[in-house]
Coordinates of N, CA and C in Angstrom, one line a residue:
Chain A
A1 N 7.0 20.8 -49.9 CA 6.9 20.7 -48.5 C 6.0 19.5 -48.0
Q2 N 6.4 19.0 -46.9 CA 5.7 17.8 -46.4 C 4.3 18.2 -45.9
K3 N 3.4 17.4 -46.0 CA 2.0 17.7 -45.5 C 1.3 16.4 -45.0
I4 N 0.6 16.5 -44.0 CA -0.3 15.4 -43.4 C -1.7 15.9 -43.6
T5 N -2.6 15.1 -44.0 CA -4.0 15.4 -44.2 C -4.9 14.4 -43.5
Q6 N -5.7 14.8 -42.6 CA -6.8 14.0 -42.0 C -8.1 14.6 -42.3
T7 N -8.9 14.0 -43.1 CA -10.1 14.7 -43.6 C -11.3 14.4 -42.8
Q8 N -11.2 13.6 -41.8 CA -12.4 13.3 -41.0 C -12.3 14.0 -39.6
P9 N -13.0 15.1 -39.4 CA -12.9 15.9 -38.2 C -13.5 15.0 -37.1
G10 N -14.5 14.2 -37.3 CA -15.1 13.4 -36.2 C -15.6 12.1 -36.8
M11 N -15.6 11.1 -36.0 CA -16.1 9.8 -36.4 C -16.8 9.1 -35.2
F12 N -17.8 8.3 -35.5 CA -18.6 7.6 -34.5 C -18.4 6.1 -34.9
V13 N -18.3 5.2 -33.9 CA -18.3 3.8 -34.1 C -19.0 3.1 -33.0
Q14 N -19.7 2.0 -33.3 CA -20.3 1.2 -32.3 C -19.3 0.4 -31.5
E15 N -19.5 0.3 -30.2 CA -18.6 -0.5 -29.5 C -18.5 -1.9 -30.1
K16 N -17.3 -2.5 -30.1 CA -16.9 -3.9 -30.6 C -16.8 -3.8 -32.1
E17 N -17.2 -2.8 -32.8 CA -17.0 -2.7 -34.3 C -15.6 -2.2 -34.6
A18 N -15.2 -2.3 -35.9 CA -13.9 -1.8 -36.3 C -14.2 -0.5 -36.9
V19 N -13.1 0.4 -36.9 CA -13.2 1.7 -37.5 C -11.8 2.1 -38.2
T20 N -12.0 2.8 -39.3 CA -10.8 3.2 -40.0 C -10.7 4.8 -40.0
L21 N -9.5 5.3 -39.5 CA -9.3 6.7 -39.6 C -8.3 6.9 -40.7
D22 N -8.7 8.0 -41.5 CA -7.9 8.2 -42.7 C -6.8 9.2 -42.6
C23 N -5.7 8.9 -43.3 CA -4.5 9.8 -43.2 C -3.8 9.7 -44.7
T24 N -3.7 10.9 -45.2 CA -2.8 10.9 -46.4 C -1.6 11.8 -46.2
Y25 N -0.6 11.6 -46.9 CA 0.6 12.4 -46.7 C 1.2 12.8 -48.0
D26 N 2.0 13.8 -48.0 CA 2.7 14.2 -49.2 C 4.1 14.6 -48.9
T27 N 5.0 13.9 -49.5 CA 6.5 14.2 -49.4 C 7.2 13.6 -50.6
S28 N 8.2 14.3 -51.0 CA 9.1 13.8 -52.1 C 10.4 13.0 -51.5
D29 N 10.4 13.0 -50.2 CA 11.5 12.3 -49.6 C 11.2 10.8 -49.6
P30 N 12.2 10.0 -50.0 CA 12.0 8.5 -50.1 C 12.0 7.9 -48.6
S31 N 12.6 8.5 -47.7 CA 12.7 8.0 -46.4 C 12.0 8.7 -45.4
Y32 N 11.0 8.0 -44.8 CA 10.1 8.7 -43.9 C 9.5 7.7 -43.0
G33 N 8.9 8.2 -41.8 CA 8.1 7.3 -41.0 C 6.8 7.8 -40.7
L34 N 5.8 7.0 -40.5 CA 4.5 7.5 -40.2 C 4.0 6.9 -38.9
F35 N 3.4 7.8 -38.1 CA 2.9 7.5 -36.7 C 1.5 7.8 -36.5
W36 N 0.9 7.1 -35.6 CA -0.4 7.5 -35.1 C -0.3 7.7 -33.6
Y37 N -0.9 8.8 -33.1 CA -1.0 9.0 -31.7 C -2.4 9.2 -31.3
K38 N -2.7 8.9 -30.0 CA -4.0 9.0 -29.4 C -3.9 10.1 -28.3
Q39 N -4.9 11.0 -28.3 CA -5.0 12.0 -27.3 C -6.3 11.9 -26.6
P40 N -6.3 11.3 -25.4 CA -7.6 11.3 -24.7 C -7.9 12.6 -24.1
S41 N -9.1 12.7 -23.5 CA -9.5 14.0 -23.0 C -8.6 14.5 -21.9
S42 N -7.8 13.7 -21.3 CA -6.8 14.1 -20.3 C -5.6 14.9 -20.9
G43 N -5.5 14.8 -22.2 CA -4.5 15.7 -22.8 C -3.2 15.1 -23.3
E44 N -2.8 13.9 -22.6 CA -1.5 13.4 -23.0 C -1.5 12.8 -24.4
M45 N -0.4 12.8 -25.0 CA -0.1 12.2 -26.4 C 0.4 10.8 -26.2
I46 N -0.3 9.8 -26.7 CA 0.1 8.4 -26.6 C 0.5 7.8 -27.9
F47 N 1.6 7.3 -28.0 CA 2.1 6.7 -29.3 C 1.3 5.4 -29.5
L48 N 0.8 5.1 -30.7 CA 0.1 3.9 -30.9 C 0.9 2.9 -31.8
I49 N 1.4 3.4 -33.0 CA 1.9 2.6 -34.0 C 2.8 3.3 -35.0
Y50 N 3.7 2.6 -35.6 CA 4.7 3.2 -36.5 C 4.8 2.4 -37.8
Q51 N 5.0 3.1 -38.9 CA 5.2 2.4 -40.2 C 6.4 3.1 -41.0
G52 N 7.4 2.4 -41.2 CA 8.5 3.0 -42.0 C 8.2 2.9 -43.5
S53 N 8.8 3.9 -44.3 CA 8.5 3.9 -45.7 C 9.0 2.7 -46.4
Y54 N 10.0 2.1 -45.8 CA 10.6 0.9 -46.5 C 10.1 -0.5 -46.0
D55 N 9.2 -0.3 -45.0 CA 8.6 -1.6 -44.5 C 7.7 -2.3 -45.5
Q56 N 7.8 -3.6 -45.7 CA 7.1 -4.3 -46.7 C 5.7 -4.7 -46.2
Q57 N 5.7 -4.8 -44.9 CA 4.4 -5.3 -44.3 C 3.7 -4.2 -43.5
N58 N 2.5 -4.2 -43.5 CA 1.7 -3.3 -42.6 C 2.0 -3.5 -41.1
A59 N 2.1 -2.4 -40.4 CA 2.4 -2.5 -39.0 C 1.1 -2.9 -38.3
T60 N 1.3 -3.7 -37.2 CA 0.2 -4.0 -36.3 C 0.7 -3.9 -34.8
E61 N -0.2 -3.5 -33.9 CA 0.0 -3.4 -32.6 C -1.2 -3.7 -31.8
G62 N -1.4 -4.9 -31.4 CA -2.6 -5.4 -30.8 C -3.9 -5.0 -31.6
R63 N -4.8 -4.2 -31.1 CA -6.0 -3.9 -31.9 C -5.8 -2.9 -33.0
Y64 N -4.6 -2.3 -33.1 CA -4.3 -1.3 -34.0 C -3.5 -1.8 -35.2
S65 N -3.9 -1.5 -36.4 CA -3.2 -1.8 -37.6 C -3.2 -0.6 -38.5
L66 N -2.0 -0.5 -39.2 CA -1.9 0.6 -40.1 C -1.9 0.1 -41.5
N67 N -3.0 0.6 -42.3 CA -3.2 0.2 -43.7 C -2.3 1.1 -44.5
F68 N -1.1 0.7 -44.9 CA -0.1 1.5 -45.6 C -0.2 1.2 -47.1
Q69 N -0.6 2.3 -47.9 CA -0.6 2.2 -49.3 C 0.3 3.2 -49.9
K70 N 1.5 2.8 -50.1 CA 2.6 3.8 -50.5 C 2.3 4.5 -51.7
A71 N 1.8 3.8 -52.7 CA 1.6 4.5 -54.0 C 0.5 5.5 -53.9
R72 N -0.4 5.4 -53.0 CA -1.5 6.3 -52.8 C -1.1 7.3 -51.8
K73 N -0.1 7.1 -51.1 CA 0.4 7.9 -50.0 C -0.6 8.1 -48.9
S74 N -1.1 6.9 -48.5 CA -2.1 6.9 -47.4 C -1.6 5.9 -46.3
A75 N -2.0 6.2 -45.1 CA -1.6 5.5 -43.9 C -2.7 5.5 -42.9
N76 N -3.7 4.7 -43.3 CA -4.9 4.8 -42.5 C -4.8 3.8 -41.2
L77 N -5.4 4.3 -40.1 CA -5.3 3.5 -38.9 C -6.6 2.7 -38.8
V78 N -6.5 1.4 -38.6 CA -7.7 0.5 -38.3 C -7.7 0.1 -36.8
I79 N -8.8 0.4 -36.1 CA -8.9 0.0 -34.8 C -10.0 -1.1 -34.8
S80 N -9.6 -2.3 -34.4 CA -10.5 -3.4 -34.4 C -11.2 -3.5 -33.0
A81 N -12.4 -4.0 -33.0 CA -13.1 -4.4 -31.7 C -13.0 -3.1 -30.8
S82 N -13.7 -2.0 -31.2 CA -13.6 -0.7 -30.5 C -14.1 -0.9 -29.1
Q83 N -13.4 -0.1 -28.2 CA -13.8 0.0 -26.8 C -14.1 1.4 -26.4
L84 N -14.9 1.5 -25.4 CA -15.3 2.9 -24.9 C -14.1 3.7 -24.7
G85 N -13.0 3.1 -24.1 CA -11.8 3.9 -23.9 C -11.0 4.3 -25.1
D86 N -11.5 3.9 -26.2 CA -10.8 4.4 -27.5 C -11.3 5.7 -27.9
S87 N -12.3 6.3 -27.2 CA -12.8 7.6 -27.6 C -11.8 8.6 -27.2
A88 N -11.3 9.4 -28.3 CA -10.2 10.3 -28.1 C -10.0 11.0 -29.5
M89 N -9.0 11.9 -29.4 CA -8.5 12.5 -30.7 C -7.4 11.6 -31.2
Y90 N -7.4 11.4 -32.5 CA -6.2 10.6 -33.0 C -5.6 11.4 -34.1
F91 N -4.2 11.4 -34.0 CA -3.4 12.2 -34.9 C -2.4 11.3 -35.7
C92 N -2.3 11.6 -36.9 CA -1.4 11.0 -37.9 C -0.2 12.0 -37.9
A93 N 1.0 11.3 -37.9 CA 2.2 12.2 -38.0 C 3.2 11.6 -39.0
M94 N 4.1 12.4 -39.5 CA 5.1 12.0 -40.4 C 6.4 12.5 -40.0
R95 N 7.4 11.6 -40.0 CA 8.7 12.1 -39.7 C 9.6 11.9 -40.9
L96 N 10.3 12.9 -41.3 CA 11.2 12.9 -42.4 C 12.6 12.7 -41.9
N97 N 13.4 12.0 -42.7 CA 14.7 11.6 -42.4 C 15.8 12.4 -43.2
S98 N 15.4 13.4 -43.9 CA 16.4 14.1 -44.7 C 17.4 14.6 -44.0
G99 N 18.6 14.5 -44.5 CA 19.8 15.0 -43.9 C 20.1 14.6 -42.5
G100 N 19.5 13.4 -42.2 CA 19.8 12.9 -40.9 C 18.9 13.5 -39.7
Y101 N 18.1 14.5 -40.1 CA 17.3 15.2 -39.1 C 15.9 14.7 -39.1
Q102 N 15.2 14.7 -38.0 CA 14.0 14.0 -37.8 C 12.9 15.0 -37.4
K103 N 12.3 15.7 -38.5 CA 11.3 16.6 -38.2 C 10.0 15.9 -38.2
V104 N 9.2 16.0 -37.2 CA 8.0 15.3 -37.1 C 6.7 16.3 -37.2
T105 N 5.9 16.2 -38.1 CA 4.7 17.1 -38.3 C 3.4 16.3 -38.2
F106 N 2.4 16.9 -37.7 CA 1.2 16.2 -37.4 C 0.0 16.7 -38.3
G107 N -1.0 15.8 -38.5 CA -2.2 16.3 -39.0 C -3.1 17.0 -38.0
I108 N -4.3 17.4 -38.5 CA -5.2 18.2 -37.6 C -5.9 17.3 -36.6
G109 N -6.0 16.0 -36.9 CA -6.7 15.1 -36.0 C -8.0 14.7 -36.3
T110 N -8.4 13.5 -35.8 CA -9.8 13.0 -36.0 C -10.3 12.7 -34.6
K111 N -11.5 13.2 -34.3 CA -12.1 12.9 -32.9 C -13.0 11.7 -33.1
L112 N -12.6 10.6 -32.4 CA -13.4 9.3 -32.4 C -14.2 9.2 -31.1
Q113 N -15.5 8.9 -31.4 CA -16.3 8.6 -30.2 C -16.9 7.2 -30.4
V114 N -16.8 6.4 -29.4 CA -17.2 5.0 -29.4 C -18.6 5.0 -28.6
I115 N -19.6 4.5 -29.3 CA -20.9 4.5 -28.8 C -21.2 3.1 -28.2
P116 N -21.8 3.1 -26.9 CA -22.0 1.8 -26.3 C -23.2 1.0 -27.0
Chain B
D1 N 12.6 5.5 -16.6 CA 12.8 6.9 -16.9 C 11.5 7.6 -16.6
A2 N 11.6 8.9 -16.2 CA 10.5 9.7 -15.9 C 9.7 10.2 -17.1
G3 N 10.2 10.1 -18.2 CA 9.6 10.6 -19.4 C 9.9 12.1 -19.6
V4 N 9.3 12.7 -20.6 CA 9.6 14.1 -20.8 C 8.8 14.9 -19.7
I5 N 9.5 15.8 -19.1 CA 9.0 16.6 -18.0 C 8.8 18.1 -18.4
Q6 N 7.6 18.6 -18.3 CA 7.4 20.0 -18.6 C 6.9 20.8 -17.4
S7 N 7.3 22.0 -17.3 CA 6.8 22.8 -16.2 C 6.6 24.2 -16.8
P8 N 5.7 25.0 -16.2 CA 4.6 24.5 -15.3 C 3.6 23.7 -16.1
R9 N 2.6 23.1 -15.4 CA 1.5 22.3 -16.1 C 0.5 23.4 -16.6
H10 N 0.3 24.4 -15.8 CA -0.6 25.4 -16.1 C 0.0 26.8 -15.8
E11 N -0.2 27.8 -16.7 CA 0.3 29.1 -16.5 C -0.8 30.1 -16.9
V12 N -1.2 31.0 -16.0 CA -2.1 32.1 -16.4 C -1.2 33.3 -16.2
T13 N -1.3 34.2 -17.2 CA -0.5 35.4 -17.1 C -1.2 36.6 -17.8
E14 N -0.8 37.8 -17.6 CA -1.4 38.9 -18.1 C -0.8 39.3 -19.4
M15 N -1.5 39.8 -20.3 CA -1.0 40.3 -21.6 C 0.1 41.2 -21.3
G16 N 1.3 41.0 -22.1 CA 2.5 41.8 -22.0 C 3.5 41.3 -21.1
Q17 N 3.1 40.3 -20.3 CA 4.2 39.6 -19.4 C 5.0 38.6 -20.2
E18 N 6.2 38.3 -19.7 CA 7.1 37.3 -20.2 C 6.6 36.0 -19.7
V19 N 6.6 35.0 -20.5 CA 6.3 33.6 -20.1 C 7.5 32.7 -20.5
T20 N 7.9 31.8 -19.6 CA 8.9 30.9 -19.9 C 8.4 29.5 -19.6
L21 N 8.4 28.6 -20.6 CA 8.0 27.2 -20.5 C 9.3 26.4 -20.5
R22 N 9.3 25.3 -19.7 CA 10.5 24.5 -19.6 C 10.2 23.1 -19.9
C23 N 11.3 22.4 -20.4 CA 11.2 21.0 -20.7 C 12.5 20.3 -20.5
K24 N 12.3 19.1 -19.9 CA 13.5 18.2 -19.7 C 13.2 17.0 -20.5
P25 N 14.0 16.7 -21.6 CA 13.7 15.6 -22.4 C 14.2 14.3 -21.7
I26 N 13.9 13.2 -22.3 CA 14.3 11.9 -21.9 C 15.8 11.7 -22.1
S27 N 16.4 11.2 -21.1 CA 17.9 11.1 -21.1 C 18.3 10.2 -22.3
G28 N 19.2 10.7 -23.1 CA 19.7 9.9 -24.2 C 19.0 10.3 -25.5
H29 N 17.9 11.1 -25.4 CA 17.3 11.6 -26.7 C 18.0 12.7 -27.2
N30 N 18.2 12.8 -28.5 CA 19.0 14.0 -29.0 C 18.2 14.8 -29.9
S31 N 16.9 14.6 -30.1 CA 16.0 15.4 -30.8 C 14.9 15.9 -29.9
L32 N 14.7 17.3 -29.9 CA 13.6 17.8 -29.0 C 12.7 18.7 -29.9
F33 N 11.5 18.7 -29.7 CA 10.5 19.3 -30.4 C 9.5 20.2 -29.5
W34 N 9.2 21.4 -29.9 CA 8.2 22.2 -29.3 C 7.0 22.3 -30.2
Y35 N 5.8 21.9 -29.7 CA 4.6 22.1 -30.4 C 3.6 23.0 -29.7
R36 N 2.7 23.5 -30.5 CA 1.6 24.3 -29.9 C 0.3 23.7 -30.4
Q37 N -0.6 23.5 -29.5 CA -1.9 22.8 -30.0 C -3.1 23.8 -29.6
T38 N -3.9 24.1 -30.6 CA -5.1 24.9 -30.4 C -6.2 24.2 -31.2
M39 N -7.4 24.6 -30.9 CA -8.5 24.0 -31.5 C -8.6 24.3 -33.0
M40 N -8.1 25.6 -33.2 CA -8.3 26.0 -34.7 C -7.2 25.4 -35.6
R41 N -6.0 25.2 -35.0 CA -4.8 25.0 -35.9 C -4.2 23.6 -35.6
G42 N -4.8 22.9 -34.6 CA -4.2 21.5 -34.3 C -2.9 21.7 -33.7
L43 N -2.0 20.6 -34.0 CA -0.7 20.6 -33.4 C 0.3 21.2 -34.4
E44 N 0.9 22.3 -34.1 CA 1.9 23.0 -34.9 C 3.3 22.8 -34.3
L45 N 4.2 22.4 -35.3 CA 5.6 22.3 -34.9 C 6.1 23.7 -34.9
L46 N 6.6 24.1 -33.7 CA 7.3 25.5 -33.6 C 8.7 25.5 -34.0
I47 N 9.4 24.6 -33.3 CA 10.8 24.5 -33.5 C 11.3 23.1 -33.1
Y48 N 12.4 22.6 -33.7 CA 13.1 21.4 -33.2 C 14.5 21.6 -33.2
F49 N 15.1 20.8 -32.2 CA 16.6 20.8 -31.9 C 17.1 19.5 -32.3
N50 N 18.3 19.4 -32.8 CA 19.0 18.1 -32.8 C 20.4 18.3 -32.1
N51 N 20.7 17.5 -31.2 CA 22.0 17.7 -30.4 C 22.1 19.1 -30.0
N52 N 21.1 19.6 -29.4 CA 21.0 21.0 -28.8 C 21.1 22.2 -29.8
V53 N 21.1 21.8 -31.1 CA 21.2 22.9 -32.1 C 19.8 23.0 -32.7
P54 N 19.3 24.3 -32.9 CA 18.1 24.5 -33.5 C 18.2 24.2 -35.0
I55 N 17.4 23.4 -35.5 CA 17.4 22.9 -36.9 C 16.4 23.6 -37.8
D56 N 15.2 23.8 -37.3 CA 14.2 24.4 -38.1 C 13.2 25.2 -37.2
D57 N 13.3 26.5 -37.2 CA 12.4 27.3 -36.4 C 11.3 28.1 -37.3
S58 N 11.1 27.5 -38.5 CA 10.1 28.1 -39.4 C 8.7 28.2 -38.8
G59 N 8.4 27.4 -37.9 CA 7.1 27.3 -37.3 C 6.9 28.3 -36.1
M60 N 7.9 29.0 -35.7 CA 7.8 30.0 -34.6 C 7.0 31.2 -35.2
P61 N 5.9 31.5 -34.6 CA 5.0 32.5 -35.1 C 5.5 33.9 -35.4
E62 N 6.3 34.3 -34.5 CA 6.8 35.7 -34.7 C 8.0 35.9 -33.7
D63 N 8.6 37.1 -33.8 CA 9.8 37.4 -33.0 C 9.6 37.3 -31.5
R64 N 8.3 37.3 -31.1 CA 8.1 37.3 -29.6 C 8.3 35.9 -29.0
F65 N 8.5 35.0 -29.9 CA 8.8 33.6 -29.5 C 10.3 33.3 -29.7
S66 N 10.9 32.7 -28.7 CA 12.2 32.2 -28.7 C 12.4 31.0 -28.0
A67 N 13.3 30.1 -28.4 CA 13.6 28.8 -27.8 C 15.1 28.6 -27.7
K68 N 15.5 28.0 -26.6 CA 16.9 27.7 -26.4 C 17.0 26.3 -25.9
M69 N 18.2 25.7 -26.1 CA 18.5 24.4 -25.5 C 19.9 24.4 -25.1
P70 N 20.2 24.9 -23.9 CA 21.6 25.2 -23.5 C 22.4 23.9 -23.2
N71 N 21.6 22.8 -23.0 CA 22.4 21.5 -22.9 C 21.4 20.4 -23.2
A72 N 21.8 19.2 -23.2 CA 21.0 18.0 -23.6 C 19.8 17.7 -22.8
S73 N 19.8 18.3 -21.6 CA 18.7 17.9 -20.6 C 17.7 19.1 -20.3
F74 N 17.8 20.1 -21.1 CA 17.0 21.2 -20.7 C 16.7 22.1 -22.0
S75 N 15.5 22.5 -22.0 CA 15.1 23.5 -23.1 C 14.0 24.5 -22.6
T76 N 14.0 25.6 -23.2 CA 13.0 26.7 -22.8 C 12.4 27.2 -24.0
L77 N 11.1 27.6 -23.8 CA 10.4 28.3 -24.9 C 9.8 29.6 -24.2
K78 N 10.2 30.7 -24.8 CA 9.9 32.0 -24.1 C 9.0 32.8 -25.0
I79 N 8.1 33.4 -24.4 CA 7.2 34.3 -25.1 C 7.3 35.7 -24.5
Q80 N 7.7 36.7 -25.2 CA 7.9 38.1 -24.7 C 7.7 39.2 -25.7
P81 N 6.7 40.0 -25.6 CA 5.6 39.9 -24.6 C 4.5 39.0 -25.0
S82 N 3.7 38.4 -24.1 CA 2.6 37.4 -24.4 C 1.4 38.3 -24.8
E83 N 0.6 37.6 -25.6 CA -0.7 38.1 -26.1 C -1.7 37.1 -25.9
P84 N -3.1 37.5 -25.8 CA -4.1 36.5 -25.5 C -4.2 35.4 -26.6
R85 N -3.8 35.8 -27.9 CA -3.8 34.7 -29.0 C -2.7 33.6 -28.7
D86 N -1.8 33.8 -27.8 CA -0.8 32.8 -27.6 C -1.4 31.7 -26.6
S87 N -2.6 31.9 -26.1 CA -3.2 30.9 -25.3 C -3.3 29.6 -26.0
A88 N -2.8 28.5 -25.5 CA -2.8 27.2 -26.1 C -2.2 26.2 -25.2
V89 N -2.1 25.0 -25.6 CA -1.3 24.0 -24.9 C 0.0 23.8 -25.6
Y90 N 1.1 24.0 -24.9 CA 2.4 23.8 -25.5 C 3.1 22.4 -25.1
F91 N 3.4 21.7 -26.0 CA 3.9 20.3 -25.8 C 5.4 20.4 -26.2
C92 N 6.1 19.7 -25.4 CA 7.6 19.4 -25.7 C 7.6 17.8 -25.9
A93 N 8.5 17.5 -26.9 CA 8.6 16.0 -27.2 C 10.1 15.8 -27.5
S94 N 10.5 14.6 -27.3 CA 11.9 14.2 -27.5 C 12.0 12.8 -28.2
S95 N 13.0 12.6 -29.0 CA 13.2 11.2 -29.6 C 14.6 11.0 -29.8
R96 N 14.9 9.7 -30.0 CA 16.3 9.4 -30.3 C 16.5 9.5 -31.8
R97 N 17.7 9.8 -32.2 CA 18.0 10.0 -33.6 C 18.7 8.7 -34.1
T98 N 17.8 7.7 -34.3 CA 18.4 6.5 -34.9 C 17.4 5.9 -35.9
G99 N 17.7 4.9 -36.5 CA 16.8 4.4 -37.5 C 15.7 3.7 -36.9
G100 N 14.7 3.3 -37.7 CA 13.6 2.5 -37.2 C 12.6 3.3 -36.4
N101 N 12.0 2.7 -35.4 CA 10.8 3.2 -34.8 C 11.3 4.2 -33.7
T102 N 11.5 5.4 -34.1 CA 11.9 6.4 -33.1 C 10.8 7.4 -33.0
E103 N 9.7 6.9 -32.3 CA 8.6 7.8 -32.1 C 9.0 8.9 -31.1
A104 N 8.3 10.1 -31.2 CA 8.5 11.1 -30.3 C 7.7 10.9 -29.1
F105 N 8.3 11.1 -27.8 CA 7.7 10.9 -26.6 C 7.3 12.4 -26.1
F106 N 6.0 12.5 -25.7 CA 5.5 13.8 -25.4 C 5.5 14.0 -23.8
G107 N 5.7 15.3 -23.5 CA 5.4 15.6 -22.1 C 3.9 15.9 -21.9
Q108 N 3.5 16.2 -20.7 CA 2.2 16.4 -20.3 C 1.6 17.7 -20.9
G109 N 2.4 18.5 -21.3 CA 2.0 19.9 -21.9 C 1.9 21.0 -20.8
T110 N 1.9 22.2 -21.3 CA 1.8 23.4 -20.5 C 0.5 24.1 -21.1
R111 N -0.5 24.2 -20.3 CA -1.7 25.0 -20.7 C -1.5 26.4 -20.3
L112 N -1.3 27.3 -21.4 CA -1.0 28.7 -21.2 C -2.3 29.5 -21.5
T113 N -2.7 30.4 -20.5 CA -3.8 31.2 -20.7 C -3.3 32.7 -20.5
V114 N -3.4 33.5 -21.5 CA -3.0 34.9 -21.5 C -4.2 35.7 -21.4
V115 N -4.4 36.5 -20.3 CA -5.7 37.3 -20.2 C -5.4 38.7 -20.4

C-alpha cells in the first residue's frame, strides 16, 4: 500500500533563512506524482509544488524547491529566504496513476513557524 | 472559475442527526476527493470519484458515512446518524485526469461539530 511519511511534527526557522521539510514515500507503482501543500491558520489548502516520478530535474517554484531523491524515496521541500507568512502547516502528498485513476493521499503534516 | 465550492462552511448538529455536506467541483475536473482532517489523524482520504463513479471508498470510516456524485458538478457526503467523534473539517477537492501536473484543488472545507 502507498504511504507518505512526514517525521517532523514541528519546525522553527529564523526569518530569511532556508528550511527543509522532510517527506518520504512508499509505493511500488512506477508512475506517481508528489505534491506539497501549505495550510495557513485560515484553513485553506494551497498547492505549492509538484514533482513527477519521471521528471529528471528537481521542481522549483519561486522560493520553493523540491529535493527529489527517487532511490531514497524522498521528496523534501526546501523553502529559501523564509518569510513570516510562511508559518503554516505543510503537507506532502502522493498521487498514484495506476489504472488511470488518480488517488491522492497525504502525510500527517509539519507545522512550520518562522521566527522574526 | 470560482474554484471548488463547499457548503456549508460550518455545521453544528446534535448527536444522532443526519448531516449532509455538499461540494461543487471545478468545471472540467473529473476526479473528486473527500477528505477528513483532524488533529489526531491529519488528512484522511475518505472516498474518491472518477467520472462520477466511486473508485475507492476504503477510507470511509463506517456505514454511517455515504457519498454520492449524481453528476459531474455535484457531490454529497452524508453522515447518518452523526456522532461527536465525527467532528472534523471535511474537505472536498477536484482535479483533472490528465498527465503532468494535475494537482488537487481544495474547497474551503466544512467544519463539522457534533455535540
